[in-house]
Amino acid sequence: MADITDTTTAAEAAGPAPRRSSWTYIGPGIVVAATGVGAGDLVATLIAGGSFGYTLLWAAVIGCLVKISLAEAAGRWHLSTGRTLFDGWASLGRWTTWFFAVYVVVWGFVYGAAAMSSSALPLQALFPDVMDLKWWGVACGVVGLVFVWFNKYAVFEKVMTVLVGVMFVVTVYLAIRVTPNLGRAVAGLLPVLPDEKDSVLNTLGLIGGVGGTITLAAYGYWVNAKGWTDAKWMKVMRLDNRVAYLTTGVFVVAMLFVGAEMLHSAGVAIASGDQGLVQLSGILEDRYGTATAKFFLIGFFATSFTSLIGVWHGVSLMFADFVSRLRARAEEASGEKVATGERERSWPFRVYLLWLTFPPVVLLFQGQPFRLVIIYGVLGAAFMPFLALTLIWLLNTSRTPREWRNGHLSNGMLGIAGLLFLVLCVKQIWDQPWSEFF
């Protein structure tokens, strides 16, 4: 364990670990919930509600439970071992290093453009005559860069909490405004599949798409950045994690209610992707007036921008840890190092911030290269089974102290998650237009 001589570390600032969990410590869970639920998740849930009514409500709930198990496992590794997740991956062999290196470069390049475009859409809808969508995207990326570059985790968490509050108020308001049929909603908790072709795969896709990909792996890093560095914080982390996916569940269920009542009952279809939320704002304006539509667009922006700055911070933190571990200094890959804030001031952190912001601008103006999009899709699909299966490996071996290894429930949930994401990965790879790739 590295010696920490800095007297102003985040761990010390947080004070001694509490004897029991407390709501006053909640923080990283809010961050992971805000980052994980992007505009794409809300659209997917809207479309599910619009297509099947309340039938797949149970799938959305299961999706939250699956992600609770994954985030809890990542946080448990960080706290029980004092080591970071990448240090754990590195102990499994060099193949994990190669996978992560390729993934983080390609994924960051394409995701940067997607996040900037998603944040730009509601701003252009709110201020249509100010500037072009692409320039709104550039502005969002640069604002995110400046914010994360000059602020530490504590400020970042506070801003994310405010934006989550906006998201919460908007989604709950819409769910109440459309007057959900509570009887059908309760019936939707029964595991029933829609009567249509590929219903199993579509249902698995909804379960797997509820809130977060690489942000689940980043959760352990945010736990450390909060100042939680050892097993004394385990109960607090678990409460924090449950709050995260309870919050995610509220967002997802609220949007499924909106889809079921506004789209399904009226037989209205919206586009997949972020444009679907712009369409929804038009439907809301026709039915409830301009004020409601603009209120929704503000919530849409909060949803997209939290995902942007969350990735700008969390994945840059992971990349900084990756580089430190790669430089053959294993002692650097500790939770205490993350808690000092050194990672957020390091050159790898800032290099990856720049990588997320400026190279993707090319994609905003020229469109995404076809082959790159396919590679991005394959790597993105492979990451979640990689995360689930490596966590099973790490948390069932001597790498983890015996008292914090997986029990039957944890193994069962992580096994279900691994199988679920493996199926979705195979489907994603199968669906790629490989004949046009070569």
Short mmCIF file of C-alpha atoms in Angstrom, two decimals:
data_model
loop_
_atom_site.label_atom_id
_atom_site.label_comp_id
_atom_site.label_asym_id
_atom_site.label_seq_id
_atom_site.Cartn_x
_atom_site.Cartn_y
_atom_site.Cartn_z
CA MET A 1 0.00 0.00 0.00
CA ALA A 2 1.43 3.34 -0.97
CA ASP A 3 2.37 5.79 1.75
CA ILE A 4 0.25 8.95 1.62
CA THR A 5 1.89 12.03 3.09
CA ASP A 6 -0.43 14.66 1.64
CA THR A 7 -2.35 16.04 4.64
CA THR A 8 -5.28 17.20 2.53
CA THR A 9 -6.27 13.91 0.94
CA ALA A 10 -9.89 13.20 0.10
CA ALA A 11 -9.79 10.20 2.42
CA GLU A 12 -8.80 12.34 5.37
CA ALA A 13 -11.23 15.08 4.42
CA ALA A 14 -14.02 12.53 4.53
CA GLY A 15 -13.17 11.75 8.16
CA PRO A 16 -13.27 8.34 9.82
CA ALA A 17 -15.45 5.63 8.34
CA PRO A 18 -18.95 5.54 9.84
CA ARG A 19 -20.12 2.70 12.02
CA ARG A 20 -23.23 2.31 9.93
CA SER A 21 -24.48 3.41 6.54
CA SER A 22 -26.03 6.85 6.31
CA TRP A 23 -27.87 8.83 3.66
CA THR A 24 -25.58 11.79 4.35
CA TYR A 25 -22.68 9.99 2.65
CA ILE A 26 -24.48 9.29 -0.64
CA GLY A 27 -22.59 10.60 -3.68
CA PRO A 28 -20.87 8.22 -6.11
CA GLY A 29 -24.18 6.43 -6.65
CA ILE A 30 -25.81 9.64 -7.83
CA VAL A 31 -22.88 10.18 -10.19
CA VAL A 32 -23.06 6.68 -11.69
CA ALA A 33 -26.85 6.91 -12.07
CA ALA A 34 -26.61 10.27 -13.83
CA THR A 35 -23.80 9.13 -16.12
CA GLY A 36 -25.29 5.75 -16.91
CA VAL A 37 -28.74 6.96 -17.90
CA GLY A 38 -28.29 8.78 -21.18
CA ALA A 39 -30.71 9.96 -23.79
CA GLY A 40 -30.40 6.62 -25.60
CA ASP A 41 -31.63 4.73 -22.52
CA LEU A 42 -34.65 7.00 -22.19
CA VAL A 43 -35.50 6.61 -25.88
CA ALA A 44 -35.19 2.82 -25.70
CA THR A 45 -37.56 2.77 -22.72
CA LEU A 46 -39.96 5.16 -24.43
CA ILE A 47 -40.04 2.94 -27.50
CA ALA A 48 -40.59 -0.15 -25.34
CA GLY A 49 -43.52 1.59 -23.65
CA GLY A 50 -44.82 2.85 -26.98
CA SER A 51 -44.60 -0.59 -28.59
CA PHE A 52 -45.74 -2.86 -25.74
CA GLY A 53 -47.41 -0.62 -23.18
CA TYR A 54 -46.61 -1.77 -19.64
CA THR A 55 -45.76 -5.35 -20.68
CA LEU A 56 -41.99 -4.98 -20.23
CA LEU A 57 -42.00 -3.02 -16.98
CA TRP A 58 -40.62 -6.12 -15.26
CA ALA A 59 -37.65 -6.16 -17.67
CA ALA A 60 -36.74 -2.58 -16.77
CA VAL A 61 -36.80 -3.50 -13.07
CA ILE A 62 -34.60 -6.56 -13.64
CA GLY A 63 -32.18 -4.39 -15.61
CA CYS A 64 -31.71 -2.20 -12.53
CA LEU A 65 -31.13 -5.26 -10.30
CA VAL A 66 -28.52 -6.63 -12.70
CA LYS A 67 -26.64 -3.33 -12.73
CA ILE A 68 -26.80 -3.12 -8.90
CA SER A 69 -24.90 -6.41 -8.74
CA LEU A 70 -22.25 -5.26 -11.21
CA ALA A 71 -21.62 -1.88 -9.60
CA GLU A 72 -21.61 -3.43 -6.10
CA ALA A 73 -19.02 -5.97 -7.23
CA ALA A 74 -16.79 -3.25 -8.70
CA GLY A 75 -17.07 -1.17 -5.53
CA ARG A 76 -16.47 -4.22 -3.32
CA TRP A 77 -13.25 -5.02 -5.19
CA HIS A 78 -11.92 -1.48 -4.65
CA LEU A 79 -12.79 -1.38 -0.94
CA SER A 80 -11.91 -4.94 0.06
CA THR A 81 -8.52 -5.05 -1.66
CA GLY A 82 -7.48 -1.40 -1.62
CA ARG A 83 -6.58 -1.90 -5.29
CA THR A 84 -8.20 -0.41 -8.37
CA LEU A 85 -10.18 -2.43 -10.88
CA PHE A 86 -7.55 -2.12 -13.57
CA ASP A 87 -4.98 -3.53 -11.17
CA GLY A 88 -7.30 -6.51 -10.76
CA TRP A 89 -7.71 -6.89 -14.51
CA ALA A 90 -3.94 -6.72 -15.01
CA SER A 91 -3.53 -9.64 -12.58
CA LEU A 92 -5.59 -11.82 -14.94
CA GLY A 93 -3.11 -11.54 -17.80
CA ARG A 94 -1.84 -9.17 -20.47
CA TRP A 95 -4.88 -9.86 -22.67
CA THR A 96 -6.95 -7.57 -20.40
CA THR A 97 -4.47 -4.74 -21.00
CA TRP A 98 -4.67 -5.12 -24.77
CA PHE A 99 -8.46 -5.31 -24.72
CA PHE A 100 -8.83 -2.23 -22.55
CA ALA A 101 -6.22 -0.25 -24.55
CA VAL A 102 -8.01 -0.80 -27.86
CA TYR A 103 -11.45 -0.36 -26.31
CA VAL A 104 -10.75 2.90 -24.50
CA VAL A 105 -9.18 4.53 -27.58
CA VAL A 106 -11.84 3.54 -30.14
CA TRP A 107 -14.78 3.86 -27.75
CA GLY A 108 -13.68 7.30 -26.54
CA PHE A 109 -13.29 8.61 -30.08
CA VAL A 110 -16.77 7.61 -31.21
CA TYR A 111 -18.53 8.21 -27.88
CA GLY A 112 -17.15 11.73 -27.67
CA ALA A 113 -18.99 12.70 -30.86
CA ALA A 114 -22.18 10.92 -29.77
CA ALA A 115 -22.20 12.61 -26.33
CA MET A 116 -21.62 16.08 -27.78
CA SER A 117 -24.34 15.60 -30.40
CA SER A 118 -26.80 14.30 -27.79
CA SER A 119 -26.20 17.31 -25.53
CA ALA A 120 -26.53 19.67 -28.49
CA LEU A 121 -29.95 18.46 -29.66
CA PRO A 122 -32.07 19.89 -26.80
CA LEU A 123 -30.10 23.16 -26.87
CA GLN A 124 -30.78 23.62 -30.57
CA ALA A 125 -34.46 22.85 -29.97
CA LEU A 126 -34.58 25.41 -27.14
CA PHE A 127 -32.58 28.07 -29.05
CA PRO A 128 -33.15 27.25 -32.75
CA ASP A 129 -31.76 30.48 -34.19
CA VAL A 130 -28.52 30.74 -32.21
CA MET A 131 -26.19 28.35 -34.06
CA ASP A 132 -25.94 25.08 -35.93
CA LEU A 133 -26.27 21.71 -34.18
CA LYS A 134 -22.61 20.84 -34.81
CA TRP A 135 -21.39 24.02 -33.13
CA TRP A 136 -23.69 23.41 -30.17
CA GLY A 137 -22.01 19.99 -29.92
CA VAL A 138 -18.53 21.52 -29.96
CA ALA A 139 -19.59 24.01 -27.28
CA CYS A 140 -20.92 21.22 -25.03
CA GLY A 141 -17.72 19.23 -25.40
CA VAL A 142 -15.51 22.21 -24.60
CA VAL A 143 -17.62 23.24 -21.59
CA GLY A 144 -17.40 19.67 -20.30
CA LEU A 145 -13.64 19.68 -20.82
CA VAL A 146 -13.11 22.97 -18.98
CA PHE A 147 -15.39 21.94 -16.11
CA VAL A 148 -13.69 18.59 -15.50
CA TRP A 149 -10.17 19.97 -16.10
CA PHE A 150 -10.42 22.65 -13.42
CA ASN A 151 -12.60 20.95 -10.79
CA LYS A 152 -11.98 18.05 -8.43
CA TYR A 153 -14.39 15.24 -7.58
CA ALA A 154 -16.20 17.13 -4.78
CA VAL A 155 -17.37 19.93 -7.08
CA PHE A 156 -18.10 17.46 -9.88
CA GLU A 157 -20.35 15.44 -7.55
CA LYS A 158 -22.30 18.51 -6.43
CA VAL A 159 -22.99 19.61 -10.01
CA MET A 160 -24.05 16.08 -10.98
CA THR A 161 -26.41 15.98 -8.00
CA VAL A 162 -28.09 19.22 -9.11
CA LEU A 163 -28.51 17.92 -12.67
CA VAL A 164 -29.90 14.62 -11.36
CA GLY A 165 -32.43 16.65 -9.38
CA VAL A 166 -33.51 18.33 -12.62
CA MET A 167 -33.78 14.94 -14.36
CA PHE A 168 -35.78 13.51 -11.47
CA VAL A 169 -38.28 16.38 -11.33
CA VAL A 170 -38.82 16.39 -15.10
CA THR A 171 -39.29 12.64 -15.52
CA VAL A 172 -41.56 12.25 -12.48
CA TYR A 173 -43.60 15.29 -13.55
CA LEU A 174 -44.13 13.79 -17.01
CA ALA A 175 -45.05 10.40 -15.57
CA ILE A 176 -47.68 12.02 -13.33
CA ARG A 177 -48.90 14.33 -16.11
CA VAL A 178 -49.73 11.48 -18.50
CA THR A 179 -51.84 9.81 -15.74
CA PRO A 180 -50.49 6.24 -15.77
CA ASN A 181 -52.82 3.27 -15.46
CA LEU A 182 -51.54 1.85 -12.19
CA GLY A 183 -53.45 -1.41 -12.56
CA ARG A 184 -51.75 -2.17 -15.87
CA ALA A 185 -48.43 -1.01 -14.46
CA VAL A 186 -48.68 -3.54 -11.60
CA ALA A 187 -49.62 -6.24 -14.13
CA GLY A 188 -46.51 -5.25 -16.09
CA LEU A 189 -44.36 -6.53 -13.21
CA LEU A 190 -45.30 -10.08 -14.18
CA PRO A 191 -42.64 -11.60 -16.48
CA VAL A 192 -44.56 -11.82 -19.76
CA LEU A 193 -43.01 -11.58 -23.23
CA PRO A 194 -44.63 -9.56 -26.03
CA ASP A 195 -46.24 -11.66 -28.72
CA GLU A 196 -43.95 -10.77 -31.61
CA LYS A 197 -40.89 -11.95 -33.51
CA ASP A 198 -37.55 -11.62 -31.66
CA SER A 199 -39.37 -10.72 -28.44
CA VAL A 200 -36.79 -12.55 -26.31
CA LEU A 201 -33.84 -10.65 -27.81
CA ASN A 202 -35.69 -7.33 -27.63
CA THR A 203 -36.51 -7.95 -23.98
CA LEU A 204 -32.91 -8.88 -23.19
CA GLY A 205 -31.83 -5.69 -24.97
CA LEU A 206 -34.07 -3.60 -22.71
CA ILE A 207 -32.73 -5.35 -19.60
CA GLY A 208 -29.14 -4.84 -20.70
CA GLY A 209 -29.64 -1.23 -21.74
CA VAL A 210 -30.85 0.16 -18.41
CA GLY A 211 -28.21 2.57 -17.23
CA GLY A 212 -24.54 2.23 -17.86
CA THR A 213 -21.72 0.45 -19.64
CA ILE A 214 -18.15 1.43 -18.77
CA THR A 215 -19.60 3.77 -16.14
CA LEU A 216 -20.31 0.70 -14.00
CA ALA A 217 -16.57 0.00 -13.96
CA ALA A 218 -15.92 3.68 -13.16
CA TYR A 219 -18.09 3.39 -10.03
CA GLY A 220 -15.24 1.95 -7.97
CA TYR A 221 -13.04 4.88 -8.98
CA TRP A 222 -15.69 7.39 -7.91
CA VAL A 223 -16.01 5.51 -4.61
CA ASN A 224 -12.27 6.01 -4.05
CA ALA A 225 -12.39 9.64 -5.24
CA LYS A 226 -15.04 10.25 -2.58
CA GLY A 227 -12.46 9.20 0.03
CA TRP A 228 -13.76 5.66 0.63
CA THR A 229 -10.67 3.48 0.41
CA ASP A 230 -11.12 0.40 2.58
CA ALA A 231 -13.65 -2.15 3.81
CA LYS A 232 -14.86 0.09 6.65
CA TRP A 233 -16.90 1.91 3.99
CA MET A 234 -18.53 -1.24 2.60
CA LYS A 235 -22.00 -0.68 4.14
CA VAL A 236 -22.03 2.93 2.98
CA MET A 237 -21.01 1.89 -0.54
CA ARG A 238 -23.77 -0.69 -0.72
CA LEU A 239 -26.41 1.82 0.37
CA ASP A 240 -25.01 4.33 -2.10
CA ASN A 241 -25.16 1.75 -4.89
CA ARG A 242 -28.78 0.86 -4.14
CA VAL A 243 -29.71 4.54 -4.21
CA ALA A 244 -28.00 4.76 -7.62
CA TYR A 245 -30.16 2.12 -9.22
CA LEU A 246 -33.31 3.10 -7.37
CA THR A 247 -32.81 6.51 -8.99
CA THR A 248 -32.15 4.85 -12.34
CA GLY A 249 -35.30 2.79 -11.89
CA VAL A 250 -37.38 5.92 -11.29
CA PHE A 251 -36.07 7.48 -14.53
CA VAL A 252 -36.67 4.36 -16.58
CA VAL A 253 -40.10 3.50 -15.15
CA ALA A 254 -41.26 7.11 -15.53
CA MET A 255 -40.28 7.16 -19.21
CA LEU A 256 -41.91 3.77 -19.79
CA PHE A 257 -45.13 5.24 -18.32
CA VAL A 258 -44.84 8.17 -20.74
CA GLY A 259 -44.31 5.80 -23.66
CA ALA A 260 -47.21 3.56 -22.65
CA GLU A 261 -49.69 6.41 -22.18
CA MET A 262 -48.63 8.91 -24.86
CA LEU A 263 -47.33 6.68 -27.62
CA HIS A 264 -48.84 3.21 -27.19
CA SER A 265 -52.37 4.38 -26.49
CA ALA A 266 -52.28 6.78 -29.46
CA GLY A 267 -50.44 4.43 -31.81
CA VAL A 268 -47.62 6.95 -32.28
CA ALA A 269 -44.10 5.82 -33.18
CA ILE A 270 -40.91 7.80 -32.60
CA ALA A 271 -37.45 7.40 -34.06
CA SER A 272 -34.77 5.45 -32.25
CA GLY A 273 -31.79 7.46 -31.02
CA ASP A 274 -31.70 10.93 -29.55
CA GLN A 275 -33.96 12.37 -32.27
CA GLY A 276 -36.79 10.44 -30.65
CA LEU A 277 -36.67 12.78 -27.65
CA VAL A 278 -36.90 15.82 -29.93
CA GLN A 279 -39.99 14.23 -31.49
CA LEU A 280 -41.43 13.63 -28.03
CA SER A 281 -41.02 17.32 -27.18
CA GLY A 282 -43.19 18.14 -30.21
CA ILE A 283 -45.85 15.67 -29.07
CA LEU A 284 -45.76 17.16 -25.57
CA GLU A 285 -46.16 20.67 -26.99
CA ASP A 286 -49.22 19.63 -29.01
CA ARG A 287 -50.85 17.95 -26.02
CA TYR A 288 -49.75 19.99 -22.99
CA GLY A 289 -48.41 23.28 -24.34
CA THR A 290 -45.08 24.99 -24.93
CA ALA A 291 -44.10 25.27 -21.26
CA THR A 292 -44.23 21.50 -20.74
CA ALA A 293 -42.27 20.88 -23.94
CA LYS A 294 -39.51 23.30 -22.90
CA PHE A 295 -39.45 21.84 -19.40
CA PHE A 296 -38.91 18.42 -20.97
CA LEU A 297 -36.08 19.73 -23.18
CA ILE A 298 -34.32 21.08 -20.08
CA GLY A 299 -34.56 17.60 -18.55
CA PHE A 300 -33.32 16.11 -21.85
CA PHE A 301 -30.27 18.38 -21.71
CA ALA A 302 -29.59 17.48 -18.07
CA THR A 303 -29.76 13.78 -19.00
CA SER A 304 -27.34 14.14 -21.91
CA PHE A 305 -24.91 16.54 -20.28
CA THR A 306 -24.56 14.47 -17.09
CA SER A 307 -23.58 11.52 -19.28
CA LEU A 308 -21.03 13.72 -21.06
CA ILE A 309 -19.27 15.14 -18.02
CA GLY A 310 -19.60 11.83 -16.18
CA VAL A 311 -17.68 10.03 -18.90
CA TRP A 312 -15.24 12.94 -19.27
CA HIS A 313 -14.40 12.51 -15.56
CA GLY A 314 -14.89 8.79 -14.82
CA VAL A 315 -13.29 7.23 -17.89
CA SER A 316 -10.43 9.72 -17.80
CA LEU A 317 -9.86 8.61 -14.20
CA MET A 318 -9.77 4.98 -15.36
CA PHE A 319 -7.39 5.85 -18.19
CA ALA A 320 -5.04 7.64 -15.77
CA ASP A 321 -5.00 4.52 -13.57
CA PHE A 322 -4.43 2.34 -16.65
CA VAL A 323 -1.37 4.39 -17.65
CA SER A 324 0.06 4.36 -14.11
CA ARG A 325 -0.29 0.58 -13.89
CA LEU A 326 1.15 0.18 -17.39
CA ARG A 327 4.28 2.05 -16.36
CA ALA A 328 5.16 -0.94 -14.14
CA ARG A 329 4.35 0.78 -10.87
CA ALA A 330 1.77 -1.57 -9.39
CA GLU A 331 1.92 0.27 -6.08
CA GLU A 332 0.39 3.27 -7.87
CA ALA A 333 -2.82 1.37 -8.64
CA SER A 334 -4.39 1.82 -5.23
CA GLY A 335 -7.61 3.37 -4.00
CA GLU A 336 -5.64 5.73 -1.78
CA LYS A 337 -3.86 7.16 -4.82
CA VAL A 338 -7.23 7.89 -6.43
CA ALA A 339 -8.50 9.44 -3.18
CA THR A 340 -5.64 11.96 -3.05
CA GLY A 341 -6.87 13.61 -6.25
CA GLU A 342 -3.49 13.02 -7.92
CA ARG A 343 -5.15 11.18 -10.80
CA GLU A 344 -7.32 14.20 -11.64
CA ARG A 345 -4.20 16.37 -11.93
CA SER A 346 -2.16 13.88 -13.93
CA TRP A 347 -1.22 14.23 -17.59
CA PRO A 348 -2.90 10.91 -18.64
CA PHE A 349 -6.20 12.16 -17.16
CA ARG A 350 -5.95 15.38 -19.15
CA VAL A 351 -4.73 13.70 -22.32
CA TYR A 352 -7.78 11.46 -22.33
CA LEU A 353 -10.01 14.48 -21.66
CA LEU A 354 -8.58 16.08 -24.79
CA TRP A 355 -9.04 12.81 -26.70
CA LEU A 356 -12.74 12.71 -25.77
CA THR A 357 -13.25 16.34 -26.81
CA PHE A 358 -11.29 17.38 -29.88
CA PRO A 359 -10.69 14.42 -32.26
CA PRO A 360 -14.43 13.53 -32.19
CA VAL A 361 -15.22 17.00 -33.58
CA VAL A 362 -14.13 15.56 -36.94
CA LEU A 363 -16.96 13.05 -36.69
CA LEU A 364 -19.46 15.81 -35.90
CA PHE A 365 -18.65 17.59 -39.15
CA GLN A 366 -17.81 14.69 -41.49
CA GLY A 367 -19.89 11.81 -40.18
CA GLN A 368 -18.67 8.56 -38.66
CA PRO A 369 -16.45 6.26 -40.80
CA PHE A 370 -18.35 3.07 -41.56
CA ARG A 371 -15.68 0.60 -40.45
CA LEU A 372 -14.97 2.53 -37.27
CA VAL A 373 -18.64 2.38 -36.30
CA ILE A 374 -18.63 -1.40 -36.70
CA ILE A 375 -15.48 -1.79 -34.58
CA TYR A 376 -17.01 0.54 -31.98
CA GLY A 377 -20.19 -1.55 -31.89
CA VAL A 378 -18.29 -4.80 -31.44
CA LEU A 379 -15.99 -3.46 -28.71
CA GLY A 380 -18.91 -1.82 -26.90
CA ALA A 381 -20.89 -5.07 -26.97
CA ALA A 382 -17.89 -7.01 -25.66
CA PHE A 383 -17.17 -4.74 -22.69
CA MET A 384 -20.12 -5.71 -20.48
CA PRO A 385 -19.54 -9.49 -20.63
CA PHE A 386 -15.84 -8.72 -20.06
CA LEU A 387 -16.74 -6.73 -16.94
CA ALA A 388 -19.17 -9.32 -15.55
CA LEU A 389 -16.96 -12.34 -16.15
CA THR A 390 -13.74 -10.74 -14.86
CA LEU A 391 -15.53 -9.62 -11.69
CA ILE A 392 -16.64 -13.22 -11.11
CA TRP A 393 -13.02 -14.29 -11.60
CA LEU A 394 -11.56 -11.66 -9.29
CA LEU A 395 -14.12 -12.00 -6.50
CA ASN A 396 -13.96 -15.80 -6.22
CA THR A 397 -10.19 -16.18 -5.89
CA SER A 398 -7.45 -15.39 -3.41
CA ARG A 399 -7.09 -11.96 -5.03
CA THR A 400 -9.98 -10.90 -2.77
CA PRO A 401 -9.93 -11.30 1.06
CA ARG A 402 -12.06 -14.32 1.99
CA GLU A 403 -14.73 -12.41 3.92
CA TRP A 404 -15.46 -10.21 0.89
CA ARG A 405 -15.55 -12.89 -1.80
CA ASN A 406 -18.76 -13.62 -3.66
CA GLY A 407 -21.58 -15.50 -2.01
CA HIS A 408 -24.18 -17.55 -3.85
CA LEU A 409 -26.39 -14.53 -4.53
CA SER A 410 -23.55 -12.42 -5.92
CA ASN A 411 -22.31 -15.25 -8.11
CA GLY A 412 -25.83 -15.88 -9.34
CA MET A 413 -26.47 -12.24 -10.24
CA LEU A 414 -23.07 -11.77 -11.88
CA GLY A 415 -23.53 -15.06 -13.74
CA ILE A 416 -26.91 -13.91 -15.04
CA ALA A 417 -25.37 -10.58 -16.03
CA GLY A 418 -22.48 -12.29 -17.81
CA LEU A 419 -24.80 -14.61 -19.73
CA LEU A 420 -27.18 -11.77 -20.61
CA PHE A 421 -24.43 -9.55 -21.97
CA LEU A 422 -22.73 -12.44 -23.76
CA VAL A 423 -25.96 -13.14 -25.67
CA LEU A 424 -26.35 -9.45 -26.50
CA CYS A 425 -22.70 -9.30 -27.57
CA VAL A 426 -23.13 -12.24 -29.97
CA LYS A 427 -26.30 -10.65 -31.38
CA GLN A 428 -24.55 -7.29 -31.85
CA ILE A 429 -21.61 -8.93 -33.64
CA TRP A 430 -23.95 -11.05 -35.77
CA ASP A 431 -26.01 -8.02 -36.81
CA GLN A 432 -23.02 -6.04 -38.10
CA PRO A 433 -22.86 -5.73 -41.93
CA TRP A 434 -19.59 -7.65 -42.20
CA SER A 435 -19.98 -8.21 -45.93
CA GLU A 436 -19.63 -4.45 -46.45
CA PHE A 437 -16.74 -4.15 -44.01
CA PHE A 438 -14.13 -5.87 -46.19
#
